[in-house]
C-alpha cells in the first residue's frame, strides 16, 4: 500500500500533511520559479494577481505556484475563513454535491476533502457521512489554503483595475492600501463576481426595508411572526425559505413562475470527463444549445432543501404564479401575481446573479471594452436569444477576455475570467466543485504559455548565456589527430 490512497483510519491531520508533503516532493512541486522578475519604479511587479480567495481563487493560486509562477498573490475582501458563500449567505445545511468529488485537489489524493475528513474522523465516519455540511466544506478550504501555504491576503478589496501599458494597476483598500501592478490578473470573484445580484424590474424602487436578495445578509430573526414571499424555485429559494421558517416566520409562500417544479438535474446527469474537457472545444452553436437547454429545463432545488421547506405547515408552494407588480402598502408589500393580489411583510428574491460588468465599480475602466456573446458571437440560428447568455463574456481559450473592438483595450488578453460567467465559453469548470481542478489547469496552462511567450527574448538570452558544462572534457578522446597521422604515413 502506498501513500496515495485515502487513509483508512484517523491518522490525524499532521500525518496527512506529512504524506501530502512527501507526494509533493515526489512530483517536484512546486516547480522551480522561472518567470523573469520585473519591477516598475523600483517596486516589484507581480506575475499574477488573483482577485478572490474562494475555492476557484485557491485552486488557481495553488496551480500557479505548482507551475513555478511564484510571484503570485490572491486578495479577498472577506476576513480569513469567510471567503465565498459557505458561512455567509449559503443557507443550506449541506452541499448538494456528492462527498466524493475531488474538487480543488489538483490531482493530489492527500489534498481531497475525503483525505482531510478521514484523517480526522476515520473511514467509518466517512461511510456514515451523507452530504458534506457546508461549514465543514469551509473548514476544509481553510486547511487547503494553510497546508499549501497559499499567499492569500484577506480584508483587502480591489477597488479599481486600470490597464497601464502592458501592465494592470490594481487599487487596494482595507488591510492593504495603495496601488500595485501585475502582468496577469485572474478574476476568481465568484458567482456574483462579474456583476451582482439579478434584481427583477418589479423590485426597482421598492424600499429595501421590505425585500432582500437571497445573497444579502438577511436578519432572519426579524422575520419571526411575519409573512414572507420567496421568489424562485432554485436551491437558494428553498434554503432561504427554510431559514425563514426555522426562524419562526408565520407564513412562507414560494411564488414560482413555472407551471411545474424542475425535477431533473440535467447537466449533473450527463456529467463526465468528456463534458469537462470537451465542452469548451465544441462549436459555438453546440455550446449555446447545451446552456440554453439547461437554462430552459432549470436545475431543480435539492430534495433535502425542498423537504426542509415543505415539512412546515405554514409553507405553501404556488406554481404558475408569475409576479406582475410589487408595491409598498402600509408596513408591507402588495404583490400582483398571475393568481391575484397577495400581501406580505417581506419578500426574498432568489433570482440569481447577472453578468452586468457595468454594475461593479472595480471593473469600470475595462467594462466598456469587454466583448460579450451579444457582440457577434451569438447568431440567431444558435437558438433562443436568452439575455443571461447574451451578456456572458466572449472569452478566449484560456479564460481571457476579448475586446469588443480590437485595439481598444489589448490588456484584456491578460485578464482572465475564472468564475461562473465563463460557463458559456468554457463549460462548468470555473464555479462548481466537480471540475474546478480541470479549470485551474486550463487557466494556468494559458497563463504559463502567455508569460513565456511575452518573455521569449529573455528566455532566449538565458539560453545563450547558460554556460555550465555538463561534460568536463575528460570523457572522450578525439581520434581525428591519430587518423591524420595514419593517413600521413
Ligand atoms: C449558496 C450557494 C451554494 C452552493 N452550493 C454548491 C454545491 O453544493 N456544490 C457545488 O459544486 N457548487 C455549489 N455552489 C457553486 C460554487 O461552488 C460556489 O459558488 C463557490 O463558492 C465558487 O467558488 P468561487 O471561488 O468561484 O467563488 P466564491 O467562493 O464566491 O469566492 C469569490 C471571492 O471573491 C471575493 N471578491 C470578489 N470581488 C472582490 C474584490 N473586488 N476584491 C477582493 N475580493 C473580492 C469575495 O469576497 C469572495 O470571497 C454554490 C453556490 C452558492 C452561492
Short mmCIF file of N, CA, C and O and ligand atoms in Angstrom, two decimals, residues 51-57 75-78 83-86 89-90 92 95-97 156-158 188-191 236 360 362 430-434, ligand 1:
data_model
loop_
_atom_site.label_atom_id
_atom_site.label_comp_id
_atom_site.label_asym_id
_atom_site.label_seq_id
_atom_site.Cartn_x
_atom_site.Cartn_y
_atom_site.Cartn_z
N UNK A 51 -7.86 37.87 -7.91
CA UNK A 51 -8.86 38.53 -7.06
C UNK A 51 -9.87 37.46 -6.65
O UNK A 51 -10.56 36.87 -7.48
N UNK A 52 -9.91 37.20 -5.34
CA UNK A 52 -10.81 36.19 -4.80
C UNK A 52 -10.03 35.04 -4.19
O UNK A 52 -9.18 34.43 -4.85
N UNK A 53 -10.31 34.77 -2.93
CA UNK A 53 -9.66 33.65 -2.24
C UNK A 53 -10.66 32.57 -1.91
O UNK A 53 -10.50 31.84 -0.93
N UNK A 54 -11.73 32.48 -2.70
CA UNK A 54 -12.68 31.37 -2.57
C UNK A 54 -12.10 30.13 -3.23
O UNK A 54 -10.90 30.08 -3.55
N UNK A 55 -12.95 29.15 -3.45
CA UNK A 55 -12.46 27.86 -3.98
C UNK A 55 -11.70 28.02 -5.29
O UNK A 55 -10.61 27.44 -5.48
N UNK A 56 -12.23 28.81 -6.22
CA UNK A 56 -11.56 28.96 -7.53
C UNK A 56 -10.25 29.72 -7.38
O UNK A 56 -9.25 29.37 -8.02
N UNK A 57 -10.26 30.77 -6.56
CA UNK A 57 -9.04 31.54 -6.34
C UNK A 57 -7.96 30.68 -5.69
O UNK A 57 -6.78 30.77 -6.06
N UNK A 75 -6.03 38.20 -3.33
CA UNK A 75 -6.66 39.12 -2.37
C UNK A 75 -8.13 38.75 -2.22
O UNK A 75 -8.79 38.37 -3.19
N UNK A 76 -8.63 38.87 -1.00
CA UNK A 76 -10.06 38.68 -0.79
C UNK A 76 -10.57 39.74 0.19
O UNK A 76 -9.95 40.00 1.22
N UNK A 77 -11.71 40.31 -0.17
CA UNK A 77 -12.31 41.34 0.67
C UNK A 77 -12.81 40.77 1.99
O UNK A 77 -12.89 41.48 3.00
N UNK A 78 -13.10 39.48 2.01
CA UNK A 78 -13.67 38.86 3.21
C UNK A 78 -12.57 38.54 4.22
O UNK A 78 -11.41 38.35 3.85
N UNK A 83 -14.43 33.43 3.16
CA UNK A 83 -14.49 33.67 1.73
C UNK A 83 -15.65 32.87 1.11
O UNK A 83 -15.95 31.77 1.56
N UNK A 84 -16.22 33.44 0.07
CA UNK A 84 -17.28 32.71 -0.64
C UNK A 84 -18.57 32.67 0.14
O UNK A 84 -18.73 33.35 1.16
N UNK A 85 -19.50 31.84 -0.31
CA UNK A 85 -20.84 31.87 0.29
C UNK A 85 -21.00 30.99 1.53
O UNK A 85 -21.99 31.12 2.25
N UNK A 86 -20.04 30.07 1.77
CA UNK A 86 -20.33 28.91 2.61
C UNK A 86 -20.84 29.25 4.00
O UNK A 86 -21.77 28.61 4.50
N UNK A 89 -23.86 33.66 3.07
CA UNK A 89 -25.24 33.63 2.57
C UNK A 89 -25.67 32.25 2.05
O UNK A 89 -26.79 32.13 1.56
N UNK A 90 -24.82 31.23 2.15
CA UNK A 90 -25.27 29.87 1.80
C UNK A 90 -26.11 29.37 2.96
O UNK A 90 -25.60 29.22 4.07
N UNK A 92 -28.04 26.57 2.99
CA UNK A 92 -28.36 25.14 3.00
C UNK A 92 -27.65 24.48 4.18
O UNK A 92 -26.74 25.08 4.76
N UNK A 95 -23.76 20.58 1.36
CA UNK A 95 -23.55 20.77 -0.07
C UNK A 95 -24.53 19.87 -0.83
O UNK A 95 -24.95 18.84 -0.34
N UNK A 96 -24.82 20.29 -2.05
CA UNK A 96 -25.61 19.42 -2.92
C UNK A 96 -24.71 18.31 -3.49
O UNK A 96 -25.14 17.19 -3.71
N UNK A 97 -23.44 18.66 -3.69
CA UNK A 97 -22.51 17.76 -4.37
C UNK A 97 -22.27 16.49 -3.57
O UNK A 97 -22.23 16.53 -2.34
N UNK A 156 -8.89 42.69 2.05
CA UNK A 156 -8.39 43.65 1.05
C UNK A 156 -9.33 43.61 -0.15
O UNK A 156 -9.54 42.55 -0.74
N UNK A 157 -9.91 44.74 -0.47
CA UNK A 157 -10.80 44.81 -1.64
C UNK A 157 -10.07 45.50 -2.78
O UNK A 157 -9.39 46.50 -2.57
N UNK A 158 -10.20 44.94 -3.96
CA UNK A 158 -9.68 45.60 -5.16
C UNK A 158 -10.77 46.56 -5.61
O UNK A 158 -11.90 46.12 -5.91
N UNK A 188 -11.21 35.63 -9.90
CA UNK A 188 -11.86 34.47 -9.27
C UNK A 188 -12.88 35.03 -8.29
O UNK A 188 -12.84 34.75 -7.09
N UNK A 189 -13.76 35.84 -8.82
CA UNK A 189 -14.62 36.68 -7.98
C UNK A 189 -15.99 36.07 -7.69
O UNK A 189 -16.84 36.74 -7.12
N UNK A 190 -16.18 34.81 -8.09
CA UNK A 190 -17.38 34.10 -7.66
C UNK A 190 -18.60 34.32 -8.53
O UNK A 190 -18.54 34.93 -9.59
N UNK A 191 -19.71 33.82 -8.03
CA UNK A 191 -20.95 33.78 -8.79
C UNK A 191 -21.46 35.18 -9.09
O UNK A 191 -22.01 35.44 -10.14
N UNK A 236 -31.43 28.21 -3.81
CA UNK A 236 -31.37 29.33 -2.86
C UNK A 236 -32.75 29.71 -2.36
O UNK A 236 -32.90 30.12 -1.20
N UNK A 360 -20.27 46.84 -11.49
CA UNK A 360 -19.21 46.69 -10.48
C UNK A 360 -18.18 47.79 -10.66
O UNK A 360 -17.48 47.85 -11.67
N UNK A 362 -15.24 48.25 -9.59
CA UNK A 362 -13.83 47.89 -9.82
C UNK A 362 -13.55 47.57 -11.29
O UNK A 362 -12.40 47.58 -11.72
N UNK A 430 -15.30 26.52 -13.75
CA UNK A 430 -14.74 27.66 -13.01
C UNK A 430 -15.76 28.20 -12.01
O UNK A 430 -15.85 29.41 -11.82
N UNK A 431 -16.51 27.32 -11.40
CA UNK A 431 -17.50 27.79 -10.43
C UNK A 431 -17.87 26.66 -9.49
O UNK A 431 -17.68 26.77 -8.29
N UNK A 432 -18.34 25.56 -10.02
CA UNK A 432 -18.79 24.47 -9.17
C UNK A 432 -17.63 23.55 -8.77
O UNK A 432 -16.56 23.58 -9.38
N UNK A 433 -17.91 22.74 -7.76
CA UNK A 433 -16.85 21.90 -7.19
C UNK A 433 -16.32 20.83 -8.16
O UNK A 433 -15.11 20.63 -8.25
N UNK A 434 -17.19 20.15 -8.92
CA UNK A 434 -16.73 18.95 -9.63
C UNK A 434 -15.50 19.13 -10.50
O UNK A 434 -14.60 18.29 -10.48
C1 LIG B 1 -25.48 29.27 -1.88
C2 LIG B 1 -24.57 28.51 -2.77
C3 LIG B 1 -24.44 27.13 -2.62
C4 LIG B 1 -23.61 26.40 -3.47
N1 LIG B 1 -23.51 25.04 -3.33
C5 LIG B 1 -22.73 24.34 -4.18
C6 LIG B 1 -22.62 22.91 -4.09
O1 LIG B 1 -23.20 22.26 -3.23
N2 LIG B 1 -21.84 22.26 -4.99
C7 LIG B 1 -21.16 22.92 -5.97
O2 LIG B 1 -20.47 22.30 -6.76
N3 LIG B 1 -21.26 24.25 -6.07
C8 LIG B 1 -22.03 24.97 -5.22
N4 LIG B 1 -22.12 26.34 -5.37
C9 LIG B 1 -21.43 26.95 -6.50
C10 LIG B 1 -19.92 27.21 -6.25
O3 LIG B 1 -19.27 26.05 -5.81
C11 LIG B 1 -19.70 28.28 -5.25
O4 LIG B 1 -20.29 29.47 -5.72
C12 LIG B 1 -18.23 28.54 -4.94
O5 LIG B 1 -18.16 29.41 -3.85
C13 LIG B 1 -17.50 29.11 -6.13
O6 LIG B 1 -16.21 29.47 -5.75
P1 LIG B 1 -15.54 30.80 -6.29
O7 LIG B 1 -14.15 30.81 -5.80
O8 LIG B 1 -15.78 30.89 -7.75
O9 LIG B 1 -16.37 31.98 -5.67
P2 LIG B 1 -16.53 32.45 -4.16
O10 LIG B 1 -16.40 31.29 -3.27
O11 LIG B 1 -17.78 33.25 -4.11
O12 LIG B 1 -15.28 33.39 -3.91
C14 LIG B 1 -15.14 34.65 -4.53
C15 LIG B 1 -14.40 35.55 -3.60
O13 LIG B 1 -14.05 36.74 -4.30
C16 LIG B 1 -14.01 37.79 -3.39
N5 LIG B 1 -14.09 39.05 -4.12
C17 LIG B 1 -14.98 39.37 -5.09
N6 LIG B 1 -14.73 40.61 -5.55
C18 LIG B 1 -13.65 41.07 -4.87
C19 LIG B 1 -12.89 42.28 -4.90
N7 LIG B 1 -13.20 43.27 -5.73
N8 LIG B 1 -11.84 42.40 -4.06
C20 LIG B 1 -11.50 41.39 -3.23
N9 LIG B 1 -12.19 40.23 -3.15
C21 LIG B 1 -13.24 40.07 -3.96
C22 LIG B 1 -15.20 37.55 -2.48
O14 LIG B 1 -15.03 38.15 -1.22
C23 LIG B 1 -15.22 36.01 -2.40
O15 LIG B 1 -14.68 35.50 -1.22
C24 LIG B 1 -22.91 27.07 -4.50
C25 LIG B 1 -23.04 28.45 -4.64
C26 LIG B 1 -23.85 29.17 -3.78
C27 LIG B 1 -23.97 30.65 -3.99
#
